[in-house]
PDB file of C-alpha atoms in Angstrom:
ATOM      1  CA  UNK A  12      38.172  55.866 -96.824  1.00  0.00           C
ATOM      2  CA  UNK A  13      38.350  52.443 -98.289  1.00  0.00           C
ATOM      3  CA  UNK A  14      35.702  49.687 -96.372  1.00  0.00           C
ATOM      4  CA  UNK A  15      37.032  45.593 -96.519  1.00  0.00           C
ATOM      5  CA  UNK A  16      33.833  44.056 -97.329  1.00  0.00           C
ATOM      6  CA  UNK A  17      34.939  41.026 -96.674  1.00  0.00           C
ATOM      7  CA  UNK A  18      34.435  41.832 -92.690  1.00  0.00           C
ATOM      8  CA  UNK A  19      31.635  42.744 -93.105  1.00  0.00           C
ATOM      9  CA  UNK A  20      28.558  40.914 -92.016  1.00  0.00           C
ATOM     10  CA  UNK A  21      26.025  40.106 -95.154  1.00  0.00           C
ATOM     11  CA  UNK A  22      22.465  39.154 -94.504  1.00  0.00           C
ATOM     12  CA  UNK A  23      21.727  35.748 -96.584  1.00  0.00           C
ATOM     13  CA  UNK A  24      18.524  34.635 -96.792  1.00  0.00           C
ATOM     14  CA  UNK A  25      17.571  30.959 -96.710  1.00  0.00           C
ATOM     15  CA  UNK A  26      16.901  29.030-100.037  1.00  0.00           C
ATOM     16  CA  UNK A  27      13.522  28.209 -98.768  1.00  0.00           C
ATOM     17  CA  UNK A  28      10.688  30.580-100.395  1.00  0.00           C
ATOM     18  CA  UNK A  29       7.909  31.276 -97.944  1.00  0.00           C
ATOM     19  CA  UNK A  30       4.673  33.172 -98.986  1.00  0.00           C
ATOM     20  CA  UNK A  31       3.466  35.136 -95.725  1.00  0.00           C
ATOM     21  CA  UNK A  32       0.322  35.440 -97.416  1.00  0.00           C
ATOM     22  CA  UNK A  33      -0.483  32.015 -98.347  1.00  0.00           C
ATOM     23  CA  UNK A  34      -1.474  31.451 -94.602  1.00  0.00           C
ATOM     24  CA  UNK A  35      -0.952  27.506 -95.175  1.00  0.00           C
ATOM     25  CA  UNK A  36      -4.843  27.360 -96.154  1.00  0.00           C
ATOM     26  CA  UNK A  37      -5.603  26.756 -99.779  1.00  0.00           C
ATOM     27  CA  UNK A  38      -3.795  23.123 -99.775  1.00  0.00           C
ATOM     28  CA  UNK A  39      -4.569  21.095 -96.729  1.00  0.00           C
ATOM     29  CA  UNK A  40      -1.309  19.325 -97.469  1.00  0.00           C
ATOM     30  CA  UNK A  41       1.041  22.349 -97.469  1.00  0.00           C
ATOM     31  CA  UNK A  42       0.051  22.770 -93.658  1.00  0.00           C
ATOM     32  CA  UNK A  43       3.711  20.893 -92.862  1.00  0.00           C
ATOM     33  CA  UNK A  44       7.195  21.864 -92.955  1.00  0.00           C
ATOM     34  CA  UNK A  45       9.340  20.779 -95.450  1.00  0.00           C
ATOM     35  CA  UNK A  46      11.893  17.870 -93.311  1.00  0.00           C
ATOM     36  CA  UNK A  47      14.780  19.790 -95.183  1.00  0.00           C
ATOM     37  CA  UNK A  48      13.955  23.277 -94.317  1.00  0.00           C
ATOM     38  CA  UNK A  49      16.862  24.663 -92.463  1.00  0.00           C
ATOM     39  CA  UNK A  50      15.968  26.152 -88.704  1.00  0.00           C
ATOM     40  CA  UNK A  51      17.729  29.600 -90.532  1.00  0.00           C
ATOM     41  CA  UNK A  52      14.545  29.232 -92.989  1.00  0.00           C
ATOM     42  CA  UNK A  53      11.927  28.388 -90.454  1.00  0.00           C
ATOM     43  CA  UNK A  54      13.115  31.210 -88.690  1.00  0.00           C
ATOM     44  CA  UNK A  55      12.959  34.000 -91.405  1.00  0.00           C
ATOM     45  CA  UNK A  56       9.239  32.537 -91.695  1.00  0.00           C
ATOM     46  CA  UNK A  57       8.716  33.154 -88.408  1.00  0.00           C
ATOM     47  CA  UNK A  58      10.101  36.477 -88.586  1.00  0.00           C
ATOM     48  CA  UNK A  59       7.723  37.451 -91.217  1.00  0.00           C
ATOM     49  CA  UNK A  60       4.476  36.081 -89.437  1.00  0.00           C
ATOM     50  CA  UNK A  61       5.146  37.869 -85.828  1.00  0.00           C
ATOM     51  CA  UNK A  62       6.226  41.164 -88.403  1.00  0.00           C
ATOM     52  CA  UNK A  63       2.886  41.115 -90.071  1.00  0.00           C
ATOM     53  CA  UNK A  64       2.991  43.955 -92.720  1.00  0.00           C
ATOM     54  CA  UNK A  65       6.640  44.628 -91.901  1.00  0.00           C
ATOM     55  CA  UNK A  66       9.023  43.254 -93.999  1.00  0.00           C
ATOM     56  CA  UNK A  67      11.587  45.552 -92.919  1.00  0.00           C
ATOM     57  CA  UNK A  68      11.548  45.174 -88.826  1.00  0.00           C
ATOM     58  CA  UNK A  69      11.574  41.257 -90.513  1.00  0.00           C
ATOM     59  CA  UNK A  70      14.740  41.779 -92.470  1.00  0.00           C
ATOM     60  CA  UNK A  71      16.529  44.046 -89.467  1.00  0.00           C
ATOM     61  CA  UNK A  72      15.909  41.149 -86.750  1.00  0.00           C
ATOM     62  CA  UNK A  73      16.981  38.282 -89.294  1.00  0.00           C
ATOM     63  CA  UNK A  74      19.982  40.127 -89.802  1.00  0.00           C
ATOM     64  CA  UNK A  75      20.702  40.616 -86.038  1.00  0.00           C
ATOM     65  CA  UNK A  76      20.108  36.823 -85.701  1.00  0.00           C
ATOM     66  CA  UNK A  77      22.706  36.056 -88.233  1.00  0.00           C
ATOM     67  CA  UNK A  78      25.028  38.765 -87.017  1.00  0.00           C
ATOM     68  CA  UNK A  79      25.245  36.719 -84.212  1.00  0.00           C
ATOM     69  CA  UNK A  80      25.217  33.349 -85.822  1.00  0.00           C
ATOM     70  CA  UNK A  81      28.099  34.387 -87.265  1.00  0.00           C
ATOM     71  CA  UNK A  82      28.331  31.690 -89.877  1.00  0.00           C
ATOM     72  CA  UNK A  83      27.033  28.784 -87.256  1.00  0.00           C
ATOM     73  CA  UNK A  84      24.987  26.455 -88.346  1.00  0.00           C
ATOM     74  CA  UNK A  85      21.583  27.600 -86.782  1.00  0.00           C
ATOM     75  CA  UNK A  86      20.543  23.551 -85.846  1.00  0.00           C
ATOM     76  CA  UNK A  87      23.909  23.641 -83.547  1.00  0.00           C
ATOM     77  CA  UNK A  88      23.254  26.905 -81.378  1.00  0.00           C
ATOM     78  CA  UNK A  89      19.717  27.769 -79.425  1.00  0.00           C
ATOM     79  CA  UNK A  90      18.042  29.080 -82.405  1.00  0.00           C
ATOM     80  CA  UNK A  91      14.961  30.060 -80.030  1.00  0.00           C
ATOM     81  CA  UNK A  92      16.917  31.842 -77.290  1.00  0.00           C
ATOM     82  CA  UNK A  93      18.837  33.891 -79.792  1.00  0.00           C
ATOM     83  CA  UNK A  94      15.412  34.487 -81.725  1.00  0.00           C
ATOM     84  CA  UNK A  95      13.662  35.722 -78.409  1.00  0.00           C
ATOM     85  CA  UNK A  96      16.578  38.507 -77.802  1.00  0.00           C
ATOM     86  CA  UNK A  97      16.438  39.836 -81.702  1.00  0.00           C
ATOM     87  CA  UNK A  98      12.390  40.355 -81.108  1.00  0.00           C
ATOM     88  CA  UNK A  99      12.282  41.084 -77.474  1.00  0.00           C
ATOM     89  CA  UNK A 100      10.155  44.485 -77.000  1.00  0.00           C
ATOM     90  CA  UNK A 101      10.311  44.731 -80.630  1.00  0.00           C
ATOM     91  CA  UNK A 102       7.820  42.100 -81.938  1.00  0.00           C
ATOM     92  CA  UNK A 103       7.698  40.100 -78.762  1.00  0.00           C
ATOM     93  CA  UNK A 104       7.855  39.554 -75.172  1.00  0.00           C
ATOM     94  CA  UNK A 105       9.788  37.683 -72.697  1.00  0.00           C
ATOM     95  CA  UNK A 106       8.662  39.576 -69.061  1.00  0.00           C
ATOM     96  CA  UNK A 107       9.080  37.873 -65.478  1.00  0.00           C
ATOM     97  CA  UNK A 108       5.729  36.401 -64.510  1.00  0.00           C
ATOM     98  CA  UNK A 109       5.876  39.065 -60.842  1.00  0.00           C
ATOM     99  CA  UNK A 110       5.880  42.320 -63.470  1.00  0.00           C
ATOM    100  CA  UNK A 111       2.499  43.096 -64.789  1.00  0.00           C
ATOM    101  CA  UNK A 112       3.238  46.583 -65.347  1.00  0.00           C
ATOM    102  CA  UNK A 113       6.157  45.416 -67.886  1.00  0.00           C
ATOM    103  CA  UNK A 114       3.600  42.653 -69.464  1.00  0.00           C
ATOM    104  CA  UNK A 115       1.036  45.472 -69.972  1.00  0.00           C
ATOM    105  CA  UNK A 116       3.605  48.136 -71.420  1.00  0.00           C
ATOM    106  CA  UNK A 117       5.015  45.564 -73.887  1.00  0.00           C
ATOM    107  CA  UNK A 118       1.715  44.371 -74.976  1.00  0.00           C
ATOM    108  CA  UNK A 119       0.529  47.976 -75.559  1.00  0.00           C
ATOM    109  CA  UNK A 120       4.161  48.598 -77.646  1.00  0.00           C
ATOM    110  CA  UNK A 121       3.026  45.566 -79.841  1.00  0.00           C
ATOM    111  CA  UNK A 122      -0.874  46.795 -80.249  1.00  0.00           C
ATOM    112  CA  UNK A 123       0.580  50.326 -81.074  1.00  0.00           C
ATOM    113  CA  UNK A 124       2.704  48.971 -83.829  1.00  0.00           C
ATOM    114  CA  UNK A 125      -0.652  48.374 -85.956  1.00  0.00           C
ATOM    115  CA  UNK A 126      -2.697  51.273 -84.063  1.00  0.00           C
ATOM    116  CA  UNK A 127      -4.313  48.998 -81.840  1.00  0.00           C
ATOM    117  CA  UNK A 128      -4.975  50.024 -77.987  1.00  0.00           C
ATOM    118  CA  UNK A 129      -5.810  48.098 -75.193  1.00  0.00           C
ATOM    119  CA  UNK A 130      -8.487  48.199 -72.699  1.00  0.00           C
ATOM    120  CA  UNK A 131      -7.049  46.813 -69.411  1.00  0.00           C
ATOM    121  CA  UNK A 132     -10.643  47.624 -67.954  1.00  0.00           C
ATOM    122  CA  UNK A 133      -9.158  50.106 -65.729  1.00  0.00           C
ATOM    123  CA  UNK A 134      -8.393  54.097 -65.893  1.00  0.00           C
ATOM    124  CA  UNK A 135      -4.905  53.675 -65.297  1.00  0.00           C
ATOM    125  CA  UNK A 136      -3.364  50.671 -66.039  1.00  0.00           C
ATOM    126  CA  UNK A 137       0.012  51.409 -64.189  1.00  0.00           C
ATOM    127  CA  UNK A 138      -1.875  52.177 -60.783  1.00  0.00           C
ATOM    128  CA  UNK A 139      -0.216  50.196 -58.240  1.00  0.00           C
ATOM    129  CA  UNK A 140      -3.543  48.814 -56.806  1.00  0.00           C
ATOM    130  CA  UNK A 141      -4.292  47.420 -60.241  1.00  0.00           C
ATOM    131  CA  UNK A 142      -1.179  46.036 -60.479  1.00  0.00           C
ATOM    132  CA  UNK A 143      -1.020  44.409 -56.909  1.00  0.00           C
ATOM    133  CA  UNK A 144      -4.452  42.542 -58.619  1.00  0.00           C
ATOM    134  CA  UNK A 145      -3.583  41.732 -61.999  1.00  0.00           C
ATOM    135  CA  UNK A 146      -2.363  38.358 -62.712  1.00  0.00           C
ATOM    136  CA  UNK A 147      -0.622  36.967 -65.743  1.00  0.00           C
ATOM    137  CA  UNK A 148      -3.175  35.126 -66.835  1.00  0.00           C
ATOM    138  CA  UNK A 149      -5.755  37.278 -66.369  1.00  0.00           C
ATOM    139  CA  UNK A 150      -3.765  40.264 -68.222  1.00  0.00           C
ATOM    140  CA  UNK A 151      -2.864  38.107 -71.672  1.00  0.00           C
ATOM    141  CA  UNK A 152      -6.467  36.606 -71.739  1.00  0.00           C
ATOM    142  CA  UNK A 153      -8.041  40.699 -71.698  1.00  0.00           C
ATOM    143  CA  UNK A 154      -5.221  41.479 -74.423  1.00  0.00           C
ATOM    144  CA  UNK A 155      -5.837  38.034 -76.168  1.00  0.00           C
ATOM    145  CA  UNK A 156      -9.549  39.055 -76.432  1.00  0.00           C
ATOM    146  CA  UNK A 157      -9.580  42.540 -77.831  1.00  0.00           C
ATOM    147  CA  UNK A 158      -6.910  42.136 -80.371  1.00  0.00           C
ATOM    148  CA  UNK A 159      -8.639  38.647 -81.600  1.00  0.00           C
ATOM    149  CA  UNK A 160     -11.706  41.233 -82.488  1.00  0.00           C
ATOM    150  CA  UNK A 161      -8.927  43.068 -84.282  1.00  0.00           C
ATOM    151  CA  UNK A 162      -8.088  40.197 -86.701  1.00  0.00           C
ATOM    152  CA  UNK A 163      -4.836  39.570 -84.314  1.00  0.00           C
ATOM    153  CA  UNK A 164      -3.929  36.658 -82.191  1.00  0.00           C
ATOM    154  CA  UNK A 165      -1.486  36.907 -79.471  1.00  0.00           C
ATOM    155  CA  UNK A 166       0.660  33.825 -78.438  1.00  0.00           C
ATOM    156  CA  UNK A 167       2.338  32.676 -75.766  1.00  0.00           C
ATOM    157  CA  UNK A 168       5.612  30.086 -75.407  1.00  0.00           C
ATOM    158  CA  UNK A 169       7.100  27.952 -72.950  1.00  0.00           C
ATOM    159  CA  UNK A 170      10.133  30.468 -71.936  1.00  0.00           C
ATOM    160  CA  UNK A 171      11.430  28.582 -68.520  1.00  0.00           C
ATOM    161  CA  UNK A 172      10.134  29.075 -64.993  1.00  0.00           C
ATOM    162  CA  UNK A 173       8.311  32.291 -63.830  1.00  0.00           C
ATOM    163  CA  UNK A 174       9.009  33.932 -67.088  1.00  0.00           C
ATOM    164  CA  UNK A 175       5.976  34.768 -69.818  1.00  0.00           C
ATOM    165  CA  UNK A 176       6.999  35.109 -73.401  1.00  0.00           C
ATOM    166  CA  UNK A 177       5.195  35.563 -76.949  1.00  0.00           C
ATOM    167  CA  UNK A 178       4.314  37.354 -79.512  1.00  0.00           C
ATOM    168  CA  UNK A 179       1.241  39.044 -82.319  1.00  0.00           C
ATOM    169  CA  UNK A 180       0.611  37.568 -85.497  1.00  0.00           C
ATOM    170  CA  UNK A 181      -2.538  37.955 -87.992  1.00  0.00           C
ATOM    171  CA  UNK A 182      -5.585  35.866 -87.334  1.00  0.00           C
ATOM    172  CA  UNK A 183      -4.829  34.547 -90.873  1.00  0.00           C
ATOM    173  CA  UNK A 184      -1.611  33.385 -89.930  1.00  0.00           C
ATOM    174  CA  UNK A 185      -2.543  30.953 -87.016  1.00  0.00           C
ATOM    175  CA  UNK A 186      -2.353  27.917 -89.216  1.00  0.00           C
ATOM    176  CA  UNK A 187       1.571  28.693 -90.238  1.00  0.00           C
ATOM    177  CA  UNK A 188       1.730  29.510 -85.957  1.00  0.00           C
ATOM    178  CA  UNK A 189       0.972  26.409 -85.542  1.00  0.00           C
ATOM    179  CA  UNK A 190       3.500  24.637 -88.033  1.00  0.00           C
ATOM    180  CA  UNK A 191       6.407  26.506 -87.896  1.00  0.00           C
ATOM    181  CA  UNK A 192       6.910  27.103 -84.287  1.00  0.00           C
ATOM    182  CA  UNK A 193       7.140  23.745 -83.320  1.00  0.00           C
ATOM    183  CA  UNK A 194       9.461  23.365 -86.084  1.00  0.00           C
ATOM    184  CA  UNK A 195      11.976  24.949 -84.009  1.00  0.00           C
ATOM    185  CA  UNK A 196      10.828  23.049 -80.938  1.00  0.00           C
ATOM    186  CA  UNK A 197       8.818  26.322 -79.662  1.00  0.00           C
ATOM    187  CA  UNK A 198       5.462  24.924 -77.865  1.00  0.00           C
ATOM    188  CA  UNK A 199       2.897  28.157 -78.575  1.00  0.00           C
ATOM    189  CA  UNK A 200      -0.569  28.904 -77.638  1.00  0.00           C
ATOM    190  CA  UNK A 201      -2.853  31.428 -77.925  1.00  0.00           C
ATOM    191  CA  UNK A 202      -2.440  33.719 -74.386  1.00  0.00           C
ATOM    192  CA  UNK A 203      -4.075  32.834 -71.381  1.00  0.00           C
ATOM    193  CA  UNK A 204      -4.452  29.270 -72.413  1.00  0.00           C
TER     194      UNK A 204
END
C-alpha cells in the first residue's frame, strides 16, 4: 500500500524559537513580543506554557490547530476560537457559567494531569446541594488558591457571555502569561479575579 504524502497534513513549526524555560525573567527587556512574531508562533508558545512539562500534548494540539488551518494564514481566521477547541478539556476550559459540576470536573482533569487534587471544601463535590451553592467565582478562586501553593496558577479569559474559560500554567510562567496572551488579543487573569 503506497501513501501520497503530499495529502498529507505536516506539522510546521513557526520560525520563532521560544525557550519555555526562560520564563521572560532574566532580561527585563525580553518581557515583549517580537512585532513580527507570527500569531502561528505566539500560539505554539502558548501551547507550551498551558502544557507545562508536556511537550508532546503541546505538539498534538499545535498540530490539530494547523490541521485545521489548513494552510491559512493564522492572522486571517480566529486564532483564539480555534485554539480554545484544540485545548478544551485537554489543557483548558471553556464551561457555561450555570454548570459548576462541569467547572469542577474539568479543573480536577487539569490538577490530575500533574497529580494535583482539589479540595472543594466539601465531601462530595458533585452533591447537588453543593452544587445548587457553588458559584463561579467562588469555585475558580478555591482552585486558584490551592494550586498557587502548588507552584501553579490558573487563568481565566474573556470567552463571551455566560461562558468561563482558561487554563494552568507554572507559577514561573506568569510573566510570558502575561505577554503572549494578549498577543493574540486574549485578555487573561488569574481565576476569580
Amino acid at each position: 500500500m503506497t501513501t501520497n504524502h503530499s495529502d498529507a497534513h505536516t506539522m510546521t513549526f513557526p520560525d520563532e524559537d521560544f525557550d519555555p524555560d526562560d520564563n521572560y525573567t532574566s532580561e527585563p527587556e525580553r518581557a515583549e513580543i517580537d512585532e513580527d512574531a507570527s500569531a502561528e508562533a505566539l500560539v505554539w508558545q502558548l501551547l507550551l506554557i498551558v502544557n507545562p512539562g508536556d511537550e508532546d500534548a503541546a505538539l498534538q494540539q499545535f498540530g490539530a490547530f494547523q490541521e485545521v488551518l489548513d494552510g491559512a494564514d493564522a492572522e486571517t481566521i480566529d486564532a483564539v476560537g480555534l485554539l480554545k477547541d484544540v485545548i478544551d478539556w485537554k489543557s483548558g476550559f471553556h464551561i457555561e457559567e450555570t454548570a459548576p459540576g462541569a467547572l469542577i470536573d474539568c479543573i480536577a482533569e487539569l490538577a490530575a494531569r500533574f497529580s494535583l487534587a482539589i479540595d472543594w471544601g466539601v465531601e462530595d463535590p458533585t452533591d447537588d446541594g453543593f452544587l445548587a451553592r457553588a458559584t463561579t467565582t467562588d469555585l475558580l478562586q478555591t482552585a486558584r488558591d490551592q494550586l498557587r501553593l502548588d507552584g501553579y496558577t490558573l487563568w481565566t479569559w474573556e470567552a463571551g457571555p455566560g461562558v468561563v474559560a482558561g487554563w494552568m500554567t507554572l507559577a514561573s510562567d506568569d510573566e510570558a502569561m502575561r505577554v503572549i496572551a494578549p498577543a493574540l488579543g486574549i485578555d487573561v487573569r488569574p481565576a476569580g479575579v
